[in-house]
Amino acid sequence: MILLDRVTKVYNRTNTALDRISLHVEPREFVIIIGTSGAGKSTLLKLLTKEEKPTSGKIVVGGLDYDKLKDRDIPLVRRKIGVVFQDFKLLPNKTVFENVAFALEIVGYGNKEIQHTVPRVLDLVGLKGKEKRMPHELSGGERQRVAIARAVVRQPKILIADEPTGNLDPKHAWEVIKVLEKINRYGTTVVLTTHNQDIVNKLKRRVIAINDGRVVSDRANAEYNTKDLH
Ligand code: ADP
């Protein structure tokens, strides 16, 4: 569960990035956040991942009250939330397998567990047989699916996908979206930001529109409504 109660983020005196945002996302929901550039989408996601702190308001994610968390508790947040970005952020000198395995190595998983877990998650994202490829040998869509595999390998409760299809052509973009839907069907909450109207219209999910740091509409089974954004 994600709960935001009147969350405000002011970076500097002249700029209120988020203005008393209140939101409630249930476990296993698939939520799309839309908004023009500068609307506050990235700020919202950064508050969820604890990269940024709110100026005021309350944030509770998966039972963790962010006001009460110490810096040493940040690994708890990382454990609950997987993140993928528009630019993939893969390690260029590691294979597909190694990229995903690395996410487990750094938190102390043993070799046996890694050999057991990584092939399963690569299968989940449709990359079976590509374990030994290097990132530069993959299409953009495949690279993004490696990034998704890495984000979900520890089975987070929530997956945040920040413009994951921004660098992809429509065919590869849709493959990535289908993987997000599959992960959602298996029980993970998905929070997706996108500018892609076609994807929003095909998905027909809950759509939250943000404009000038405020929620201007929040609809179930919704289509992309450009009127929300002005
Ligand atoms: P979006 O992701 O929707 O494009 P952002 O959350 O990046 O929007 O930005 C919201 C507002 O906050 C914008 O006016 C932006 O200029 C401002 N902003 C974002 N990050 C910072 C920062 N680190 N310092 C100062 N202002 C920022």
CSV table of C-alpha atoms and ligand atoms in Angstrom, one decimal:
chain,number,residue,atom,x,y,z
A,1,MET,CA,0.0,0.0,0.0
A,2,ILE,CA,1.1,3.5,-0.9
A,3,LEU,CA,-0.3,6.4,1.1
A,4,LEU,CA,0.5,10.1,0.6
A,5,ASP,CA,-1.3,12.5,2.8
A,6,ARG,CA,-1.0,16.2,1.8
A,7,VAL,CA,2.5,15.8,0.7
A,8,THR,CA,4.3,19.0,-0.4
A,9,LYS,CA,7.8,19.3,-1.8
A,10,VAL,CA,9.4,22.7,-2.2
A,11,TYR,CA,12.9,22.7,-3.7
A,12,ASN,CA,13.4,26.4,-3.3
A,13,ARG,CA,11.2,29.3,-2.4
A,14,THR,CA,9.9,30.0,-5.9
A,15,ASN,CA,9.3,26.5,-6.9
A,16,THR,CA,6.7,24.1,-5.3
A,17,ALA,CA,7.2,20.8,-7.1
A,18,LEU,CA,4.3,19.1,-5.3
A,19,ASP,CA,1.5,20.9,-3.6
A,20,ARG,CA,-0.4,18.9,-1.0
A,21,ILE,CA,-0.7,15.7,-2.9
A,22,SER,CA,-2.9,13.0,-1.4
A,23,LEU,CA,-3.0,9.5,-2.9
A,24,HIS,CA,-3.8,6.0,-1.9
A,25,VAL,CA,-2.7,3.0,-4.0
A,26,GLU,CA,-3.8,-0.5,-3.0
A,27,PRO,CA,-1.6,-3.6,-3.1
A,28,ARG,CA,-1.6,-5.1,-6.6
A,29,GLU,CA,-2.9,-2.0,-8.3
A,30,PHE,CA,-1.5,-0.9,-11.7
A,31,VAL,CA,-1.4,2.9,-11.7
A,32,ILE,CA,-0.3,5.2,-14.5
A,33,ILE,CA,0.9,8.7,-13.7
A,34,ILE,CA,0.7,11.3,-16.5
A,35,GLY,CA,1.7,14.9,-16.6
A,36,THR,CA,3.6,17.3,-18.8
A,37,SER,CA,7.3,18.0,-18.2
A,38,GLY,CA,7.8,19.7,-14.9
A,39,ALA,CA,4.4,18.6,-13.5
A,40,GLY,CA,6.1,16.8,-10.5
A,41,LYS,CA,6.1,13.2,-11.6
A,42,SER,CA,9.8,12.5,-10.9
A,43,THR,CA,9.6,14.3,-7.6
A,44,LEU,CA,6.7,12.1,-6.6
A,45,LEU,CA,8.7,9.0,-7.5
A,46,LYS,CA,11.8,10.3,-5.7
A,47,LEU,CA,9.8,10.7,-2.6
A,48,LEU,CA,8.6,7.1,-2.8
A,49,THR,CA,12.1,5.8,-3.2
A,50,LYS,CA,13.3,8.2,-0.5
A,51,GLU,CA,15.8,9.9,-2.8
A,52,GLU,CA,14.1,13.1,-1.7
A,53,LYS,CA,12.3,14.1,1.5
A,54,PRO,CA,9.0,15.9,1.6
A,55,THR,CA,8.8,19.4,2.9
A,56,SER,CA,5.6,18.4,4.7
A,57,GLY,CA,3.0,15.7,4.7
A,58,LYS,CA,3.0,12.0,5.4
A,59,ILE,CA,4.2,9.1,3.3
A,60,VAL,CA,3.6,5.4,4.2
A,61,VAL,CA,4.8,2.7,1.9
A,62,GLY,CA,4.2,-1.0,2.6
A,63,GLY,CA,3.7,-0.2,6.3
A,64,LEU,CA,6.9,1.9,6.5
A,65,ASP,CA,6.2,5.4,7.9
A,66,TYR,CA,8.8,7.5,6.2
A,67,ASP,CA,8.8,10.0,9.1
A,68,LYS,CA,10.0,7.3,11.4
A,69,LEU,CA,12.6,5.8,9.2
A,70,LYS,CA,16.3,6.4,9.9
A,71,ASP,CA,18.9,6.6,7.2
A,72,ARG,CA,20.0,3.1,8.2
A,73,ASP,CA,16.5,1.9,7.4
A,74,ILE,CA,16.8,2.9,3.7
A,75,PRO,CA,17.7,-0.7,2.7
A,76,LEU,CA,14.1,-1.7,3.9
A,77,VAL,CA,12.7,0.8,1.3
A,78,ARG,CA,15.0,-0.6,-1.4
A,79,ARG,CA,13.8,-4.1,-0.6
A,80,LYS,CA,10.1,-3.1,-1.0
A,81,ILE,CA,10.5,-1.0,-4.2
A,82,GLY,CA,12.1,-1.9,-7.5
A,83,VAL,CA,12.8,0.9,-10.0
A,84,VAL,CA,13.4,1.0,-13.7
A,85,PHE,CA,14.3,4.1,-15.7
A,86,GLN,CA,14.0,5.3,-19.2
A,87,ASP,CA,17.7,4.9,-19.8
A,88,PHE,CA,18.0,1.3,-18.4
A,89,LYS,CA,21.2,1.9,-16.4
A,90,LEU,CA,22.6,-1.5,-17.1
A,91,LEU,CA,26.3,-2.3,-16.4
A,92,PRO,CA,27.8,-2.3,-19.9
A,93,ASN,CA,30.7,-4.7,-19.1
A,94,LYS,CA,28.5,-7.4,-17.5
A,95,THR,CA,26.4,-10.0,-19.3
A,96,VAL,CA,22.6,-10.2,-19.0
A,97,PHE,CA,22.9,-12.8,-16.3
A,98,GLU,CA,25.6,-10.9,-14.4
A,99,ASN,CA,23.6,-7.7,-14.5
A,100,VAL,CA,20.7,-9.4,-12.7
A,101,ALA,CA,23.0,-11.4,-10.4
A,102,PHE,CA,24.8,-8.3,-9.3
A,103,ALA,CA,21.6,-7.0,-7.6
A,104,LEU,CA,21.7,-10.2,-5.5
A,105,GLU,CA,25.5,-10.2,-4.9
A,106,ILE,CA,25.5,-6.8,-3.4
A,107,VAL,CA,23.0,-7.8,-0.7
A,108,GLY,CA,24.9,-11.0,0.1
A,109,TYR,CA,23.1,-13.8,-1.8
A,110,GLY,CA,25.2,-16.9,-2.2
A,111,ASN,CA,26.1,-18.4,-5.5
A,112,LYS,CA,23.6,-21.3,-5.2
A,113,GLU,CA,20.7,-19.0,-4.7
A,114,ILE,CA,21.8,-16.7,-7.5
A,115,GLN,CA,22.1,-19.7,-10.0
A,116,HIS,CA,18.6,-20.7,-8.9
A,117,THR,CA,16.9,-17.3,-9.0
A,118,VAL,CA,18.4,-15.4,-12.0
A,119,PRO,CA,17.3,-17.9,-14.7
A,120,ARG,CA,13.7,-17.8,-13.3
A,121,VAL,CA,13.4,-14.0,-13.5
A,122,LEU,CA,15.0,-13.9,-17.0
A,123,ASP,CA,12.4,-16.4,-18.1
A,124,LEU,CA,9.7,-14.2,-16.6
A,125,VAL,CA,10.8,-11.2,-18.7
A,126,GLY,CA,11.2,-13.4,-21.8
A,127,LEU,CA,15.0,-13.4,-22.0
A,128,LYS,CA,15.7,-17.1,-21.7
A,129,GLY,CA,18.6,-18.0,-23.9
A,130,LYS,CA,20.1,-14.4,-23.8
A,131,GLU,CA,21.9,-14.9,-20.5
A,132,LYS,CA,25.4,-14.5,-22.0
A,133,ARG,CA,24.7,-11.5,-24.2
A,134,MET,CA,26.2,-8.2,-23.4
A,135,PRO,CA,23.9,-5.2,-23.2
A,136,HIS,CA,25.2,-3.7,-26.5
A,137,GLU,CA,24.1,-6.9,-28.2
A,138,LEU,CA,20.5,-6.4,-27.2
A,139,SER,CA,17.6,-4.3,-28.6
A,140,GLY,CA,16.4,-1.4,-26.5
A,141,GLY,CA,13.3,-3.4,-25.5
A,142,GLU,CA,15.5,-6.4,-24.4
A,143,ARG,CA,17.7,-4.0,-22.4
A,144,GLN,CA,14.7,-2.6,-20.6
A,145,ARG,CA,13.5,-6.1,-19.8
A,146,VAL,CA,17.0,-6.9,-18.2
A,147,ALA,CA,16.5,-3.8,-16.1
A,148,ILE,CA,13.0,-5.0,-15.1
A,149,ALA,CA,14.4,-8.4,-14.2
A,150,ARG,CA,17.0,-6.8,-12.1
A,151,ALA,CA,14.4,-4.6,-10.4
A,152,VAL,CA,12.1,-7.5,-9.5
A,153,VAL,CA,14.7,-10.2,-8.7
A,154,ARG,CA,14.2,-9.7,-5.0
A,155,GLN,CA,10.5,-9.7,-5.4
A,156,PRO,CA,9.7,-6.2,-4.3
A,157,LYS,CA,6.1,-5.4,-3.4
A,158,ILE,CA,6.1,-2.3,-5.7
A,159,LEU,CA,7.7,-1.7,-9.1
A,160,ILE,CA,8.2,1.9,-10.2
A,161,ALA,CA,8.7,2.3,-13.9
A,162,ASP,CA,9.7,5.9,-14.8
A,163,GLU,CA,9.1,6.4,-18.5
A,164,PRO,CA,10.3,2.9,-19.2
A,165,THR,CA,9.3,3.1,-22.9
A,166,GLY,CA,10.6,6.6,-23.6
A,167,ASN,CA,13.5,5.3,-25.7
A,168,LEU,CA,11.7,2.5,-27.5
A,169,ASP,CA,9.8,2.1,-30.7
A,170,PRO,CA,6.1,1.1,-30.4
A,171,LYS,CA,6.7,-2.7,-30.8
A,172,HIS,CA,9.4,-2.9,-28.2
A,173,ALA,CA,7.6,-0.5,-26.0
A,174,TRP,CA,4.6,-2.8,-26.0
A,175,GLU,CA,6.7,-5.8,-25.1
A,176,VAL,CA,8.0,-4.0,-22.1
A,177,ILE,CA,4.4,-3.0,-21.0
A,178,LYS,CA,3.3,-6.6,-21.4
A,179,VAL,CA,6.1,-7.6,-19.0
A,180,LEU,CA,4.9,-5.0,-16.5
A,181,GLU,CA,1.4,-6.4,-16.8
A,182,LYS,CA,2.6,-9.9,-16.1
A,183,ILE,CA,4.6,-8.8,-13.1
A,184,ASN,CA,1.4,-7.0,-11.9
A,185,ARG,CA,-0.7,-10.2,-12.4
A,186,TYR,CA,1.8,-12.0,-10.2
A,187,GLY,CA,1.0,-9.6,-7.4
A,188,THR,CA,3.3,-6.6,-7.6
A,189,THR,CA,2.0,-3.1,-7.5
A,190,VAL,CA,3.1,-1.2,-10.6
A,191,VAL,CA,3.5,2.6,-10.7
A,192,LEU,CA,4.1,3.7,-14.3
A,193,THR,CA,4.8,7.1,-15.6
A,194,THR,CA,4.5,7.7,-19.3
A,195,HIS,CA,3.8,10.3,-22.0
A,196,ASN,CA,2.7,7.6,-24.4
A,197,GLN,CA,-1.0,8.1,-25.1
A,198,ASP,CA,-1.4,4.9,-27.0
A,199,ILE,CA,-0.1,2.8,-24.1
A,200,VAL,CA,-2.3,4.6,-21.6
A,201,ASN,CA,-5.4,4.0,-23.9
A,202,LYS,CA,-4.6,0.4,-24.5
A,203,LEU,CA,-3.9,-0.4,-20.8
A,204,LYS,CA,-7.2,1.1,-19.5
A,205,ARG,CA,-5.9,1.3,-15.9
A,206,ARG,CA,-6.2,3.9,-13.2
A,207,VAL,CA,-4.7,7.1,-14.5
A,208,ILE,CA,-3.6,9.9,-12.2
A,209,ALA,CA,-2.9,13.2,-13.9
A,210,ILE,CA,-0.6,15.6,-12.2
A,211,ASN,CA,-0.4,19.3,-13.2
A,212,ASP,CA,1.6,22.0,-11.4
A,213,GLY,CA,2.3,19.7,-8.5
A,214,ARG,CA,-1.3,18.8,-7.9
A,215,VAL,CA,-3.5,15.8,-8.7
A,216,VAL,CA,-6.0,17.1,-11.3
A,217,SER,CA,-7.7,13.9,-12.0
A,218,ASP,CA,-7.7,10.3,-10.8
A,219,ARG,CA,-9.8,7.8,-12.8
A,220,ALA,CA,-10.2,4.1,-13.0
A,221,ASN,CA,-10.1,2.3,-16.4
A,222,ALA,CA,-9.2,5.6,-18.0
A,223,GLU,CA,-7.9,6.9,-21.3
A,224,TYR,CA,-5.3,9.6,-21.8
A,225,ASN,CA,-7.1,12.9,-21.5
A,226,THR,CA,-5.0,15.8,-22.6
A,227,LYS,CA,-7.5,18.3,-21.1
A,228,ASP,CA,-6.4,17.1,-17.7
A,229,LEU,CA,-2.9,18.4,-18.3
A,230,HIS,CA,-3.7,22.1,-19.0
B,1,ADP,P1,8.4,15.9,-14.1
B,1,ADP,O1,9.0,14.6,-13.7
B,1,ADP,O2,6.9,15.8,-14.1
B,1,ADP,O3,8.9,16.5,-15.3
B,1,ADP,P2,9.8,17.1,-11.8
B,1,ADP,O4,9.3,16.4,-10.6
B,1,ADP,O5,11.1,16.7,-12.4
B,1,ADP,O6,8.6,17.0,-12.9
B,1,ADP,O7,9.8,18.7,-11.5
B,1,ADP,C1,8.8,19.4,-10.9
B,1,ADP,C2,9.3,20.8,-10.6
B,1,ADP,O8,10.3,20.8,-9.6
B,1,ADP,C3,9.8,21.5,-11.8
B,1,ADP,O9,9.5,22.9,-11.8
B,1,ADP,C4,11.3,21.3,-11.7
B,1,ADP,O10,12.0,22.4,-12.3
B,1,ADP,C5,11.5,21.3,-10.2
B,1,ADP,N1,12.6,20.5,-9.7
B,1,ADP,C6,12.8,19.2,-9.9
B,1,ADP,N2,13.9,18.8,-9.3
B,1,ADP,C7,14.5,19.8,-8.7
B,1,ADP,C8,15.7,20.1,-8.0
B,1,ADP,N3,16.5,19.0,-7.7
B,1,ADP,N4,15.9,21.3,-7.5
B,1,ADP,C9,15.1,22.3,-7.8
B,1,ADP,N5,14.0,22.2,-8.5
B,1,ADP,C10,13.7,21.0,-9.0
